N, C-alpha and C. Protein backbone atom coordinates (compact mmCIF):
# COMPACT_ATOMS: atom_id res chain seq x y z
N MET A 1 -12.20 26.52 -95.79
CA MET A 1 -13.44 26.76 -95.95
C MET A 1 -13.95 26.31 -97.30
N VAL A 2 -13.49 26.60 -98.44
CA VAL A 2 -13.84 26.11 -99.79
C VAL A 2 -12.54 25.53 -100.69
N ILE A 3 -11.42 26.13 -100.40
CA ILE A 3 -10.38 25.86 -101.09
C ILE A 3 -9.91 24.32 -101.14
N ASP A 4 -10.17 23.74 -99.89
CA ASP A 4 -9.84 22.42 -99.74
C ASP A 4 -10.91 21.45 -99.99
N LYS A 5 -12.01 21.90 -100.68
CA LYS A 5 -13.19 21.10 -101.00
C LYS A 5 -13.16 20.66 -102.48
N THR A 6 -13.98 19.59 -102.78
CA THR A 6 -14.07 19.25 -104.16
C THR A 6 -14.72 20.08 -105.06
N GLY A 7 -15.56 20.94 -104.49
CA GLY A 7 -16.30 22.07 -105.41
C GLY A 7 -15.25 22.96 -105.94
N TYR A 8 -14.21 23.44 -105.28
CA TYR A 8 -13.36 24.17 -105.67
C TYR A 8 -12.31 23.52 -106.84
N GLU A 9 -12.00 22.30 -106.44
CA GLU A 9 -11.35 21.41 -107.51
C GLU A 9 -12.27 21.54 -108.88
N HIS A 10 -13.46 21.31 -108.67
CA HIS A 10 -14.27 21.38 -110.07
C HIS A 10 -14.15 22.62 -110.65
N LEU A 11 -14.35 23.89 -109.79
CA LEU A 11 -14.09 25.14 -110.42
C LEU A 11 -12.76 25.36 -111.12
N ILE A 12 -11.77 24.96 -110.46
CA ILE A 12 -10.45 25.04 -111.18
C ILE A 12 -10.48 24.17 -112.67
N GLN A 13 -11.03 23.12 -112.43
CA GLN A 13 -11.33 22.26 -113.75
C GLN A 13 -12.12 22.75 -114.70
N PHE A 14 -13.26 23.47 -114.41
CA PHE A 14 -14.12 24.21 -115.28
C PHE A 14 -13.35 25.46 -115.92
N LEU A 15 -12.41 26.10 -115.20
CA LEU A 15 -11.75 27.19 -115.71
C LEU A 15 -10.64 26.56 -116.64
N ALA A 16 -10.02 25.45 -116.32
CA ALA A 16 -9.06 24.94 -117.23
C ALA A 16 -9.74 24.37 -118.46
N GLU A 17 -10.87 23.93 -118.55
CA GLU A 17 -11.60 23.29 -119.58
C GLU A 17 -11.97 24.39 -120.64
N ASN A 18 -12.04 25.72 -120.16
CA ASN A 18 -12.47 26.88 -120.80
C ASN A 18 -11.30 27.74 -121.16
N LEU A 19 -10.06 27.40 -120.90
CA LEU A 19 -8.91 28.16 -121.28
C LEU A 19 -8.90 28.57 -122.72
N SER A 20 -9.36 27.77 -123.55
CA SER A 20 -9.19 28.05 -125.10
C SER A 20 -9.98 29.34 -125.26
N LEU A 21 -10.98 29.71 -124.62
CA LEU A 21 -11.68 30.94 -124.67
C LEU A 21 -10.80 32.18 -124.43
N PHE A 22 -9.76 31.94 -123.69
CA PHE A 22 -8.57 33.06 -123.40
C PHE A 22 -7.65 33.19 -124.48
N GLU A 23 -7.47 31.99 -125.14
CA GLU A 23 -6.49 32.07 -126.27
C GLU A 23 -7.00 32.68 -127.49
N GLN A 24 -8.31 32.61 -127.82
CA GLN A 24 -8.85 33.16 -129.01
C GLN A 24 -9.04 34.74 -128.95
N PRO A 25 -8.74 35.30 -130.16
CA PRO A 25 -9.01 36.74 -130.23
C PRO A 25 -10.56 36.93 -130.21
N GLY A 26 -10.99 38.08 -129.73
CA GLY A 26 -12.54 38.36 -129.93
C GLY A 26 -12.60 39.84 -129.73
N ASP A 27 -13.84 40.29 -129.79
CA ASP A 27 -14.29 41.70 -129.65
C ASP A 27 -14.10 42.12 -128.31
N PRO A 28 -13.28 43.16 -128.18
CA PRO A 28 -13.25 43.58 -126.71
C PRO A 28 -14.63 44.18 -126.13
N ALA A 29 -14.96 43.83 -124.84
CA ALA A 29 -16.11 44.26 -124.21
C ALA A 29 -16.13 45.65 -124.11
N ALA A 30 -17.29 46.46 -124.11
CA ALA A 30 -17.28 47.91 -124.07
C ALA A 30 -16.73 48.54 -122.88
N ASN A 31 -16.41 47.79 -121.71
CA ASN A 31 -16.05 48.43 -120.54
C ASN A 31 -14.65 48.80 -120.48
N HIS A 32 -13.91 48.36 -121.47
CA HIS A 32 -12.48 48.74 -121.61
C HIS A 32 -11.60 48.23 -120.36
N LYS A 33 -12.05 46.99 -119.88
CA LYS A 33 -11.17 46.42 -118.89
C LYS A 33 -10.23 45.36 -119.18
N THR A 34 -9.28 45.01 -118.41
CA THR A 34 -8.57 44.00 -118.87
C THR A 34 -9.05 42.67 -118.23
N VAL A 35 -8.62 41.63 -118.67
CA VAL A 35 -9.11 40.34 -117.98
C VAL A 35 -8.88 40.33 -116.59
N GLY A 36 -7.76 40.75 -115.97
CA GLY A 36 -7.39 40.76 -114.68
C GLY A 36 -8.32 41.76 -113.95
N GLU A 37 -8.51 42.92 -114.50
CA GLU A 37 -9.38 43.83 -113.74
C GLU A 37 -10.77 43.23 -113.60
N PHE A 38 -11.14 42.78 -114.68
CA PHE A 38 -12.75 42.35 -114.83
C PHE A 38 -12.69 41.03 -113.73
N LEU A 39 -11.87 40.21 -113.70
CA LEU A 39 -11.87 39.16 -112.84
C LEU A 39 -11.83 39.72 -111.35
N GLU A 40 -11.01 40.55 -111.00
CA GLU A 40 -10.88 40.96 -109.52
C GLU A 40 -12.41 41.83 -109.31
N GLU A 41 -12.73 42.45 -110.08
CA GLU A 41 -13.99 43.41 -109.93
C GLU A 41 -15.30 42.36 -109.73
N ARG A 42 -15.49 41.40 -110.54
CA ARG A 42 -16.56 40.51 -110.50
C ARG A 42 -16.49 39.69 -109.15
N ILE A 43 -15.25 39.06 -108.80
CA ILE A 43 -15.14 38.27 -107.56
C ILE A 43 -15.33 39.22 -106.37
N ALA A 44 -14.81 40.41 -106.44
CA ALA A 44 -14.89 41.19 -105.28
C ALA A 44 -16.42 41.52 -104.92
N GLU A 45 -17.19 41.93 -106.10
CA GLU A 45 -18.58 42.20 -106.00
C GLU A 45 -19.38 40.96 -105.41
N GLN A 46 -19.04 39.89 -105.79
CA GLN A 46 -19.70 38.62 -105.23
C GLN A 46 -19.27 38.47 -103.75
N ILE A 47 -18.11 38.57 -103.26
CA ILE A 47 -17.78 38.38 -101.94
C ILE A 47 -18.46 39.59 -101.06
N ILE A 48 -18.49 40.72 -101.57
CA ILE A 48 -19.20 41.75 -100.91
C ILE A 48 -20.72 41.55 -100.89
N GLN A 49 -21.30 40.93 -101.80
CA GLN A 49 -22.66 40.54 -101.76
C GLN A 49 -22.78 39.38 -100.73
N LEU A 50 -21.75 38.44 -100.68
CA LEU A 50 -21.85 37.33 -99.75
C LEU A 50 -21.92 37.81 -98.35
N CYS A 51 -20.96 38.64 -98.00
CA CYS A 51 -20.72 39.23 -96.66
C CYS A 51 -22.12 39.91 -96.29
N THR A 52 -22.54 40.72 -97.15
CA THR A 52 -23.77 41.54 -96.78
C THR A 52 -25.02 40.57 -96.51
N GLN A 53 -25.25 39.52 -97.29
CA GLN A 53 -26.24 38.50 -97.28
C GLN A 53 -26.16 37.76 -95.91
N HIS A 54 -25.01 37.47 -95.41
CA HIS A 54 -24.70 36.65 -94.37
C HIS A 54 -24.10 37.54 -92.94
N SER A 55 -25.08 38.36 -92.57
CA SER A 55 -24.83 39.19 -91.47
C SER A 55 -24.45 38.44 -90.13
N GLU A 56 -24.93 37.20 -90.14
CA GLU A 56 -24.33 36.42 -88.87
C GLU A 56 -22.94 36.04 -88.90
N LEU A 57 -22.28 36.25 -90.08
CA LEU A 57 -20.85 35.95 -89.96
C LEU A 57 -19.90 36.91 -88.92
N GLU A 58 -19.25 36.03 -88.11
CA GLU A 58 -18.34 36.75 -87.23
C GLU A 58 -17.05 37.29 -88.03
N MET A 59 -16.27 38.19 -87.33
CA MET A 59 -15.24 38.74 -88.04
C MET A 59 -14.10 37.56 -88.23
N ASN A 60 -13.96 36.61 -87.60
CA ASN A 60 -12.92 35.52 -87.89
C ASN A 60 -13.50 34.77 -89.26
N HIS A 61 -14.83 34.60 -89.30
CA HIS A 61 -15.34 33.95 -90.53
C HIS A 61 -15.02 34.95 -91.75
N ARG A 62 -15.19 36.14 -91.56
CA ARG A 62 -14.97 37.05 -92.86
C ARG A 62 -13.50 37.13 -93.02
N SER A 63 -12.58 36.91 -92.05
CA SER A 63 -11.10 37.07 -92.42
C SER A 63 -10.80 35.79 -93.09
N ILE A 64 -11.33 34.43 -92.72
CA ILE A 64 -11.11 33.24 -93.36
C ILE A 64 -11.63 33.47 -94.95
N ILE A 65 -12.66 34.11 -95.14
CA ILE A 65 -13.23 34.12 -96.55
C ILE A 65 -12.26 34.97 -97.34
N ILE A 66 -11.78 36.09 -96.62
CA ILE A 66 -10.93 37.07 -97.43
C ILE A 66 -9.52 36.30 -97.77
N ARG A 67 -9.11 35.58 -96.75
CA ARG A 67 -7.87 34.92 -97.01
C ARG A 67 -8.02 33.87 -98.27
N GLU A 68 -9.25 33.08 -98.09
CA GLU A 68 -9.35 32.25 -99.21
C GLU A 68 -9.56 32.88 -100.49
N VAL A 69 -10.34 34.03 -100.67
CA VAL A 69 -10.56 34.72 -101.93
C VAL A 69 -9.00 35.21 -102.35
N ASP A 70 -8.22 35.63 -101.49
CA ASP A 70 -6.77 35.89 -101.90
C ASP A 70 -6.24 34.67 -102.57
N GLY A 71 -6.44 33.59 -102.15
CA GLY A 71 -5.80 32.34 -102.57
C GLY A 71 -6.45 31.99 -104.03
N ILE A 72 -7.82 32.21 -104.00
CA ILE A 72 -8.57 32.04 -105.25
C ILE A 72 -7.90 32.73 -106.42
N MET A 73 -7.88 34.05 -105.98
CA MET A 73 -7.33 35.02 -106.98
C MET A 73 -5.87 34.75 -107.50
N TYR A 74 -5.11 34.36 -106.57
CA TYR A 74 -3.60 33.91 -106.97
C TYR A 74 -3.74 32.68 -107.84
N ASP A 75 -4.60 31.67 -107.56
CA ASP A 75 -4.87 30.53 -108.40
C ASP A 75 -5.32 30.97 -109.91
N PHE A 76 -6.21 31.78 -109.88
CA PHE A 76 -6.72 32.31 -111.10
C PHE A 76 -5.73 33.05 -111.94
N GLN A 77 -4.96 33.87 -111.35
CA GLN A 77 -3.99 34.76 -111.84
C GLN A 77 -2.92 33.85 -112.51
N GLU A 78 -2.48 32.76 -111.66
CA GLU A 78 -1.56 31.97 -112.22
C GLU A 78 -2.05 31.14 -113.46
N VAL A 79 -3.34 30.84 -113.65
CA VAL A 79 -3.78 30.03 -114.64
C VAL A 79 -3.82 31.09 -115.94
N LEU A 80 -4.27 32.38 -115.65
CA LEU A 80 -4.60 33.20 -116.72
C LEU A 80 -3.36 34.21 -116.78
N ALA A 81 -2.32 33.91 -116.38
CA ALA A 81 -1.20 34.94 -116.34
C ALA A 81 -0.81 35.55 -117.72
N SER A 82 -0.92 34.78 -118.82
CA SER A 82 -0.53 35.14 -119.95
C SER A 82 -1.66 36.16 -120.67
N VAL A 83 -2.80 36.18 -120.17
CA VAL A 83 -4.00 37.20 -120.74
C VAL A 83 -4.36 38.05 -119.72
N LEU A 84 -3.76 38.21 -118.49
CA LEU A 84 -4.39 39.18 -117.56
C LEU A 84 -4.44 40.45 -118.23
N GLU A 85 -3.41 40.95 -118.82
CA GLU A 85 -3.37 42.40 -119.42
C GLU A 85 -4.27 42.69 -120.67
N GLN A 86 -4.74 41.68 -121.30
CA GLN A 86 -5.45 41.81 -122.38
C GLN A 86 -6.79 42.35 -122.28
N PRO A 87 -7.44 42.97 -123.19
CA PRO A 87 -8.76 43.53 -123.11
C PRO A 87 -9.67 42.32 -122.93
N VAL A 88 -10.63 42.18 -122.03
CA VAL A 88 -11.57 41.32 -121.81
C VAL A 88 -12.66 41.25 -122.87
N THR A 89 -12.91 40.02 -123.45
CA THR A 89 -13.80 39.96 -124.58
C THR A 89 -15.31 39.75 -124.01
N LEU A 90 -16.32 39.70 -124.88
CA LEU A 90 -17.60 39.54 -124.29
C LEU A 90 -17.85 38.11 -123.65
N GLU A 91 -17.13 37.20 -124.50
CA GLU A 91 -17.25 35.92 -124.13
C GLU A 91 -16.44 35.54 -122.93
N GLN A 92 -15.38 36.18 -122.71
CA GLN A 92 -14.67 35.97 -121.50
C GLN A 92 -15.23 36.68 -120.35
N ALA A 93 -15.82 37.80 -120.46
CA ALA A 93 -16.67 38.43 -119.40
C ALA A 93 -17.80 37.56 -119.00
N GLU A 94 -18.51 36.94 -119.93
CA GLU A 94 -19.69 35.98 -119.49
C GLU A 94 -18.94 34.74 -118.68
N LEU A 95 -17.85 34.21 -119.17
CA LEU A 95 -17.31 33.06 -118.33
C LEU A 95 -16.81 33.54 -117.04
N ILE A 96 -16.23 34.78 -116.91
CA ILE A 96 -15.76 35.38 -115.54
C ILE A 96 -17.06 35.53 -114.50
N ASN A 97 -18.02 36.11 -115.15
CA ASN A 97 -19.29 36.33 -114.55
C ASN A 97 -19.71 35.06 -113.71
N GLU A 98 -19.79 34.15 -114.75
CA GLU A 98 -20.32 32.71 -114.28
C GLU A 98 -19.35 32.01 -113.24
N THR A 99 -18.11 32.22 -113.43
CA THR A 99 -17.15 31.68 -112.47
C THR A 99 -17.22 32.52 -111.15
N ALA A 100 -17.50 33.80 -110.96
CA ALA A 100 -17.67 34.60 -109.80
C ALA A 100 -18.83 34.16 -109.22
N LEU A 101 -19.95 33.87 -109.76
CA LEU A 101 -21.18 33.47 -109.23
C LEU A 101 -20.79 32.10 -108.57
N LEU A 102 -20.23 31.22 -109.43
CA LEU A 102 -19.91 29.81 -108.77
C LEU A 102 -19.02 29.84 -107.56
N ILE A 103 -18.09 30.95 -107.39
CA ILE A 103 -17.27 31.01 -106.25
C ILE A 103 -18.23 31.45 -104.99
N LYS A 104 -19.02 32.27 -105.22
CA LYS A 104 -20.00 32.88 -104.18
C LYS A 104 -20.89 31.62 -103.76
N ASN A 105 -21.27 30.87 -104.66
CA ASN A 105 -22.10 29.65 -104.42
C ASN A 105 -21.22 28.83 -103.43
N LEU A 106 -20.00 28.48 -103.79
CA LEU A 106 -19.22 27.63 -102.83
C LEU A 106 -19.19 28.18 -101.51
N PHE A 107 -19.00 29.43 -101.39
CA PHE A 107 -18.89 30.23 -100.02
C PHE A 107 -20.49 30.07 -99.35
N ASP A 108 -21.35 30.39 -100.21
CA ASP A 108 -22.78 30.16 -99.50
C ASP A 108 -22.93 28.76 -98.95
N ASN A 109 -22.52 27.79 -99.61
CA ASN A 109 -22.71 26.25 -99.14
C ASN A 109 -21.89 26.17 -97.98
N ALA A 110 -20.62 26.60 -97.98
CA ALA A 110 -19.71 26.45 -96.82
C ALA A 110 -20.13 27.26 -95.71
N ILE A 111 -20.88 28.38 -95.81
CA ILE A 111 -21.49 28.98 -94.66
C ILE A 111 -22.69 28.35 -94.21
N ALA A 112 -23.56 27.87 -95.07
CA ALA A 112 -24.69 27.05 -94.63
C ALA A 112 -24.30 25.92 -93.77
N ASP A 113 -23.11 25.24 -94.23
CA ASP A 113 -22.80 23.99 -93.55
C ASP A 113 -22.09 24.46 -92.12
N LEU A 114 -21.60 25.75 -92.08
CA LEU A 114 -20.96 26.24 -90.83
C LEU A 114 -22.01 26.37 -89.78
N PHE A 115 -23.25 26.92 -90.21
CA PHE A 115 -24.29 27.18 -89.28
C PHE A 115 -25.25 26.12 -88.90
N ASP A 116 -25.08 25.14 -89.68
CA ASP A 116 -26.01 23.81 -89.54
C ASP A 116 -25.62 22.98 -88.37
């Protein structure tokens, strides 16, 4: 649905281009979450919102989305493995929020194509 599209490749490239943000020390965000926890929560929130907004999705479509999100999380955890347990900084939280929105956007576009 999205993992095999160029948009996903661009998303991974975007994350790779911003890896230095995860290598720099910074002020921890007030939420006391790790990078891994924050990433999982933000992506989960966006996917829940996606499924809520697209009530026309059938169960098989939702299953595909969940499998792809699992793959996306795996890819991101591989890229960010060395920092997953570190406290998320404000700058990292902003990047993760933006990334989660981009993931939702990829799925929104794929769903639109699916029903066109």
